[in-house]
Short mmCIF file of C-alpha atoms and ligand atoms in Angstrom, two decimals:
data_model
loop_
_atom_site.label_atom_id
_atom_site.label_comp_id
_atom_site.label_asym_id
_atom_site.label_seq_id
_atom_site.Cartn_x
_atom_site.Cartn_y
_atom_site.Cartn_z
CA MET A 77 0.11 -0.24 -0.22
CA LYS A 78 0.76 3.95 -0.37
CA PRO A 79 2.81 4.91 2.52
CA SER A 80 1.62 8.01 4.98
CA ILE A 81 3.17 10.34 7.90
CA ILE A 82 1.68 12.85 9.91
CA VAL A 83 4.04 14.79 12.52
CA HIS A 84 3.21 17.22 15.51
CA GLY A 85 5.49 19.81 16.90
CA GLY A 86 3.39 20.33 19.78
CA ALA A 87 -0.04 21.69 20.80
CA TRP A 88 0.28 25.37 22.60
CA ASP A 89 0.01 29.04 21.95
CA ILE A 90 3.05 29.02 18.91
CA PRO A 91 4.49 32.84 19.16
CA GLU A 92 4.58 34.47 15.68
CA GLY A 93 8.16 34.21 16.34
CA LEU A 94 8.06 30.62 16.40
CA ALA A 95 5.85 29.72 13.86
CA GLU A 96 7.64 29.96 11.04
CA SER A 97 10.66 27.14 12.41
CA ASN A 98 7.67 25.28 13.64
CA VAL A 99 6.12 24.53 10.50
CA LYS A 100 9.77 24.57 8.61
CA GLY A 101 10.29 21.84 11.49
CA CYS A 102 7.73 19.53 11.02
CA GLU A 103 7.90 19.93 7.45
CA HIS A 104 11.20 18.45 7.36
CA ALA A 105 10.67 16.20 9.52
CA ALA A 106 7.40 14.75 7.91
CA HIS A 107 9.57 14.62 4.22
CA LYS A 108 12.79 12.43 5.91
CA GLY A 109 10.38 9.97 7.36
CA PHE A 110 8.31 9.86 4.42
CA GLU A 111 11.73 9.32 2.23
CA GLU A 112 12.30 6.10 4.33
CA LEU A 113 8.94 4.81 3.44
CA GLU A 114 8.87 5.12 0.05
CA GLY A 115 12.76 3.64 0.11
CA GLY A 116 10.75 0.79 2.25
CA ALA A 117 11.99 1.28 5.21
CA SER A 118 9.08 0.13 8.19
CA ALA A 119 6.58 2.85 9.64
CA LEU A 120 9.13 2.08 12.75
CA ASP A 121 11.95 3.28 11.23
CA ALA A 122 10.12 6.45 9.93
CA VAL A 123 8.61 7.82 12.77
CA VAL A 124 12.13 7.17 14.54
CA GLU A 125 13.72 9.42 11.85
CA SER A 126 11.20 12.09 11.73
CA VAL A 127 11.15 12.49 15.70
CA ALA A 128 14.45 12.01 16.00
CA ALA A 129 15.29 15.05 13.11
CA MET A 130 12.98 16.91 15.46
CA GLU A 131 14.91 16.42 18.28
CA ASP A 132 18.19 17.72 16.41
CA ASN A 133 16.16 20.95 15.61
CA PRO A 134 16.42 23.80 18.97
CA THR A 135 12.86 25.13 17.76
CA PHE A 136 11.30 22.28 19.46
CA ASN A 137 11.18 21.27 23.04
CA ALA A 138 12.65 18.05 22.62
CA GLY A 139 16.14 16.91 22.63
CA VAL A 140 18.23 19.63 21.64
CA GLY A 141 15.91 23.18 22.94
CA ALA A 142 13.89 21.19 25.80
CA VAL A 143 13.13 22.72 28.53
CA LEU A 144 14.58 23.00 32.30
CA ASN A 145 12.50 21.27 35.26
CA ARG A 146 11.98 23.10 38.33
CA SER A 147 16.08 22.25 39.44
CA GLY A 148 17.28 23.48 36.44
CA MET A 149 18.08 20.33 34.56
CA VAL A 150 17.04 18.65 31.75
CA GLU A 151 14.84 15.14 32.39
CA LEU A 152 13.47 13.87 28.74
CA ASP A 153 10.43 11.18 27.97
CA ALA A 154 9.53 9.71 25.01
CA ILE A 155 7.84 6.27 23.62
CA VAL A 156 8.33 4.39 19.87
CA MET A 157 5.32 1.63 19.27
CA ASP A 158 5.19 -0.74 16.75
CA GLY A 159 1.62 -1.92 15.30
CA ALA A 160 2.80 -5.03 14.44
CA SER A 161 3.57 -6.75 17.48
CA LEU A 162 2.29 -3.97 20.31
CA ARG A 163 5.57 -3.65 21.77
CA TYR A 164 6.95 -0.23 22.54
CA GLY A 165 10.24 1.21 24.04
CA ALA A 166 9.77 4.32 26.42
CA VAL A 167 12.43 6.26 28.55
CA ALA A 168 11.34 8.61 30.57
CA ALA A 169 13.21 11.30 33.08
CA ILE A 170 16.29 10.77 31.08
CA GLN A 171 18.84 12.80 31.57
CA SER A 172 22.40 13.76 29.07
CA THR A 173 20.73 12.15 25.97
CA ARG A 174 20.27 13.88 22.53
CA ASN A 175 18.05 11.65 20.91
CA PRO A 176 16.00 10.03 23.37
CA ILE A 177 13.62 8.27 20.75
CA LYS A 178 16.35 6.47 19.26
CA VAL A 179 17.44 5.02 23.39
CA ALA A 180 13.33 3.83 23.34
CA ARG A 181 13.83 2.12 20.40
CA THR A 182 16.43 -0.03 21.24
CA ILE A 183 14.62 -0.76 24.44
CA LEU A 184 11.77 -1.72 22.04
CA ASP A 185 14.09 -4.72 21.45
CA GLU A 186 14.49 -5.97 24.81
CA ARG A 187 12.46 -8.94 26.20
CA ASN A 188 12.73 -7.70 30.19
CA TYR A 189 11.51 -4.06 29.88
CA SER A 190 9.68 -1.61 27.97
CA LEU A 191 10.04 1.29 29.94
CA LEU A 192 13.06 2.72 31.97
CA VAL A 193 13.58 5.61 34.73
CA ALA A 194 16.09 8.16 35.08
CA GLU A 195 19.81 6.33 35.79
CA GLY A 196 18.53 3.00 35.07
CA ALA A 197 17.54 4.21 30.79
CA LEU A 198 21.15 6.40 31.04
CA LYS A 199 22.80 2.95 32.05
CA HIS A 200 20.94 0.95 28.82
CA ALA A 201 21.78 4.10 26.59
CA ASP A 202 25.42 3.82 28.04
CA GLU A 203 25.57 -0.04 27.17
CA HIS A 204 24.11 0.67 23.93
CA GLY A 205 26.48 3.25 23.05
CA PHE A 206 24.92 6.02 23.17
CA SER A 207 27.41 9.08 23.60
CA ARG A 208 26.43 11.12 26.93
CA CYS A 209 25.69 15.08 25.92
CA SER A 210 26.25 17.88 29.03
CA ALA A 211 23.02 19.96 29.85
CA GLU A 212 24.41 22.93 28.17
CA ASP A 213 24.52 20.57 24.77
CA LEU A 214 20.62 20.69 24.75
CA LEU A 215 20.12 24.04 26.15
CA VAL A 216 18.78 26.64 24.34
CA GLY A 217 18.76 30.90 25.18
CA ARG A 218 15.16 31.45 25.04
CA GLU A 219 15.35 28.16 27.71
CA LEU A 220 17.65 30.26 29.72
CA GLU A 221 15.71 33.37 30.31
CA ASP A 222 12.71 31.62 30.71
CA TYR A 223 14.32 29.79 33.68
CA ARG A 224 15.94 32.79 34.85
CA GLU A 225 12.73 34.48 35.24
CA PHE A 226 11.23 31.63 37.18
CA GLN A 227 14.09 31.95 39.75
CA ARG A 228 13.53 35.37 40.09
CA THR A 229 9.26 35.71 40.34
CA GLY A 230 8.89 31.58 41.68
CA ARG A 231 5.95 31.34 39.04
CA ILE A 232 4.80 28.29 37.47
CA ARG A 233 1.92 28.37 35.50
CA THR A 234 0.78 25.16 34.37
CA ARG A 235 -2.50 25.50 32.38
CA LEU A 236 -1.01 28.53 31.21
CA HIS A 237 2.08 26.42 29.55
CA PHE A 238 -0.18 25.00 26.79
CA SER A 239 -1.62 28.42 26.36
CA GLY A 240 2.07 29.15 26.71
CA GLU A 241 5.30 27.12 26.35
CA ALA A 242 5.38 23.49 25.61
CA ASP A 243 6.28 21.63 22.67
CA THR A 244 6.16 18.20 23.10
CA VAL A 245 7.13 16.24 19.00
CA GLY A 246 5.62 13.27 17.44
CA ALA A 247 4.83 11.18 14.43
CA CYS A 248 2.65 8.49 13.35
CA ALA A 249 3.00 6.44 10.14
CA ILE A 250 2.14 3.81 7.83
CA ASP A 251 4.39 1.57 5.33
CA GLN A 252 4.21 -0.45 2.42
CA GLU A 253 3.32 -3.26 4.08
CA GLY A 254 0.20 -2.12 6.29
CA HIS A 255 2.27 -1.59 9.47
CA VAL A 256 1.78 1.38 11.60
CA ALA A 257 3.97 2.74 14.52
CA CYS A 258 3.91 6.12 16.58
CA ALA A 259 6.35 7.76 18.27
CA THR A 260 6.60 10.68 20.66
CA SER A 261 9.52 12.61 22.19
CA THR A 262 9.21 15.81 25.12
CA GLY A 263 10.99 17.62 27.69
CA GLY A 264 7.99 17.95 29.59
CA ILE A 265 6.17 21.32 31.07
CA PRO A 266 8.80 23.82 31.86
CA ARG A 267 9.56 24.16 35.44
CA LYS A 268 8.22 20.56 35.82
CA HIS A 269 9.23 18.62 39.31
CA LEU A 270 12.48 16.99 39.50
CA GLY A 271 11.17 13.22 38.17
CA ARG A 272 7.93 14.31 37.21
CA VAL A 273 7.24 12.21 34.21
CA GLY A 274 4.05 13.19 31.93
CA ASP A 275 1.95 11.39 29.45
CA SER A 276 4.63 10.84 26.66
CA PRO A 277 6.48 7.52 27.33
CA ILE A 278 3.46 6.29 28.93
CA ILE A 279 1.55 3.67 26.87
CA GLY A 280 -1.48 4.57 25.33
CA CYS A 281 -1.37 7.85 26.67
CA GLY A 282 1.31 9.98 24.72
CA GLY A 283 1.30 7.21 22.14
CA TYR A 284 -0.16 3.95 21.06
CA ALA A 285 -0.16 1.84 17.63
CA ASP A 286 -2.12 -0.76 17.49
CA ASP A 287 -1.93 -2.69 13.68
CA ARG A 288 -5.85 -3.15 13.80
CA ALA A 289 -7.00 0.24 14.29
CA GLY A 290 -3.88 2.59 13.45
CA ALA A 291 -1.14 4.99 15.10
CA ALA A 292 -1.68 8.08 17.19
CA SER A 293 0.63 10.53 19.04
CA ALA A 294 -0.57 12.95 21.51
CA THR A 295 0.61 16.48 23.00
CA GLY A 296 -0.52 18.85 25.82
CA TRP A 297 -0.80 18.37 29.80
CA GLY A 298 0.25 15.62 31.06
CA GLU A 299 -1.07 14.95 33.89
CA GLN A 300 -5.08 15.28 32.04
CA ILE A 301 -4.01 13.10 28.89
CA ALA A 302 -2.88 10.37 31.16
CA SER A 303 -6.07 10.35 33.04
CA VAL A 304 -8.60 10.08 29.59
CA ILE A 305 -5.27 7.70 27.81
CA LEU A 306 -5.38 9.93 25.28
CA ALA A 307 -3.94 8.05 22.20
CA LYS A 308 -5.64 4.58 22.92
CA THR A 309 -9.00 6.15 23.60
CA ALA A 310 -8.44 8.02 19.99
CA LEU A 311 -8.06 4.73 18.31
CA ASP A 312 -10.66 3.18 20.08
CA LEU A 313 -12.86 5.68 18.32
CA GLN A 314 -11.63 5.53 15.19
CA GLY A 315 -12.16 1.47 15.46
CA GLN A 316 -15.59 2.89 15.37
CA LEU A 317 -15.84 5.98 13.35
CA SER A 318 -13.39 5.10 10.55
CA ASP A 319 -12.26 8.89 10.07
CA PRO A 320 -8.98 9.97 11.46
CA THR A 321 -9.91 13.59 12.33
CA ALA A 322 -13.12 12.77 13.66
CA ALA A 323 -11.92 10.39 16.11
CA CYS A 324 -9.23 12.79 17.27
CA ARG A 325 -11.44 15.34 17.65
CA GLU A 326 -13.87 12.93 19.79
CA ALA A 327 -10.59 12.22 21.99
CA VAL A 328 -10.33 15.59 22.65
CA SER A 329 -13.69 16.63 23.27
CA ILE A 330 -13.38 14.01 26.02
CA LEU A 331 -10.53 15.09 27.29
CA SER A 332 -12.21 18.90 27.65
CA GLU A 333 -15.01 17.55 28.95
CA ARG A 334 -13.84 14.74 31.15
CA VAL A 335 -10.79 16.60 32.76
CA ASP A 336 -11.02 20.35 31.43
CA GLY A 337 -7.95 19.29 29.55
CA LEU A 338 -5.62 21.07 27.07
CA GLY A 339 -4.02 18.71 24.08
CA GLY A 340 -3.87 17.87 20.75
CA VAL A 341 -3.77 14.36 18.92
CA ILE A 342 -2.70 13.17 15.41
CA MET A 343 -3.49 9.99 13.51
CA VAL A 344 -3.09 7.31 11.03
CA GLY A 345 -5.77 5.22 10.63
CA ILE A 346 -4.95 1.79 8.51
CA ASP A 347 -6.38 2.89 5.15
CA GLY A 348 -3.36 5.58 5.30
CA ARG A 349 -5.38 8.78 5.90
CA VAL A 350 -4.14 11.28 8.54
CA GLY A 351 -5.94 13.34 10.89
CA LEU A 352 -5.47 16.08 13.87
CA TYR A 353 -7.78 17.69 16.27
CA HIS A 354 -6.70 20.08 19.39
CA ASN A 355 -8.09 22.39 21.59
CA THR A 356 -4.79 25.03 22.66
CA PRO A 357 -4.62 28.39 20.46
CA ARG A 358 -2.46 26.18 18.10
CA MET A 359 -0.90 22.98 16.94
CA ALA A 360 1.94 22.60 14.08
CA PHE A 361 2.23 19.96 11.81
CA ALA A 362 2.83 18.39 8.74
CA PHE A 363 1.09 15.44 6.88
CA ILE A 364 2.08 13.55 3.73
CA GLU A 365 -1.29 11.01 2.67
CA GLY A 366 0.23 8.58 -0.12
CA MET A 367 -3.08 7.58 -0.82
CA SER A 368 -4.05 10.80 -2.13
CA GLY A 369 -1.28 12.49 -3.12
CA SER A 370 -2.17 15.14 -0.68
CA THR A 371 0.30 16.88 1.60
CA GLY A 372 -0.05 20.12 4.47
CA ALA A 373 2.06 21.75 6.74
CA GLY A 374 1.13 24.60 8.99
CA ILE A 375 0.06 25.58 12.11
CA SER A 376 -3.86 24.79 12.89
CA LEU A 377 -5.79 27.22 14.49
N1 LIG B 129 2.35 16.19 27.23
C1 LIG B 129 3.90 16.75 27.47
C2 LIG B 129 3.92 16.62 29.34
O1 LIG B 129 2.98 16.32 29.75
C3 LIG B 129 4.32 18.22 27.21
C4 LIG B 129 3.53 18.26 25.72
O2 LIG B 129 2.99 17.35 25.15
O3 LIG B 129 3.71 19.71 25.61
O4 LIG B 129 5.08 15.93 29.48
#
């Protein structure tokens, strides 16, 4: 079948100054993954490539460009899931790592664990030859300025993060064999508590993939997303509705109605159609739908 891919660069109030780089970053990541798919790569490899490209892009809150927690540290969360085997790999609160999604990918191949946290995740990364980086390597100027303001004022405004500052990245794809996969990566919520883990690396919450339904990746206020298991909820709705946009919309309305949550979700269905929906002011995205030949990128309002 013809492959498709959709990526997001976070659902939040993207300021004008970052809009163009967000859209460009999403476009670049979608094309990178799609080239892999066209070359015969698996959906799993494609979503890892796309998300790694966004982790390398300082525009986004993932990998380089990730936010600092309250203690002035960068702790990263990521998940990748394969819809054919239902296997997943995830890391949470990992430090000193440029590409947590690639570490998560190596965990997916493990038999004895699927999610590793903090020091354990870093040990696994060391054992698999990932080189460590310093916190400064991941830090960008805008984040340092915001952190200094937090140090001055002590203010933490979680609700404002999603009308303000958070931009997790994610990708969902279907390959030529009809297999689906998802990947999600984040620095989490700015000024989060040391050790806080959001929805992103938790199966069903920040991502889920099942060859019988499709693949979904979520972004937004993690505690609320986890309460409604947003990615899996969206895929269950896709099973009923067979319309990725409608399924994402319904899932986000559950997020709003049940927990007053803020966020968004992207999806690829097993027929290769893509969809997205969010209730935040904006969400950056890009997609290439092989079957219809339609492509798109932008800031959804
Ligand atoms: N969901 C992420 C978290 O709560 C943040 C985001 O998507 O922007 O850690």
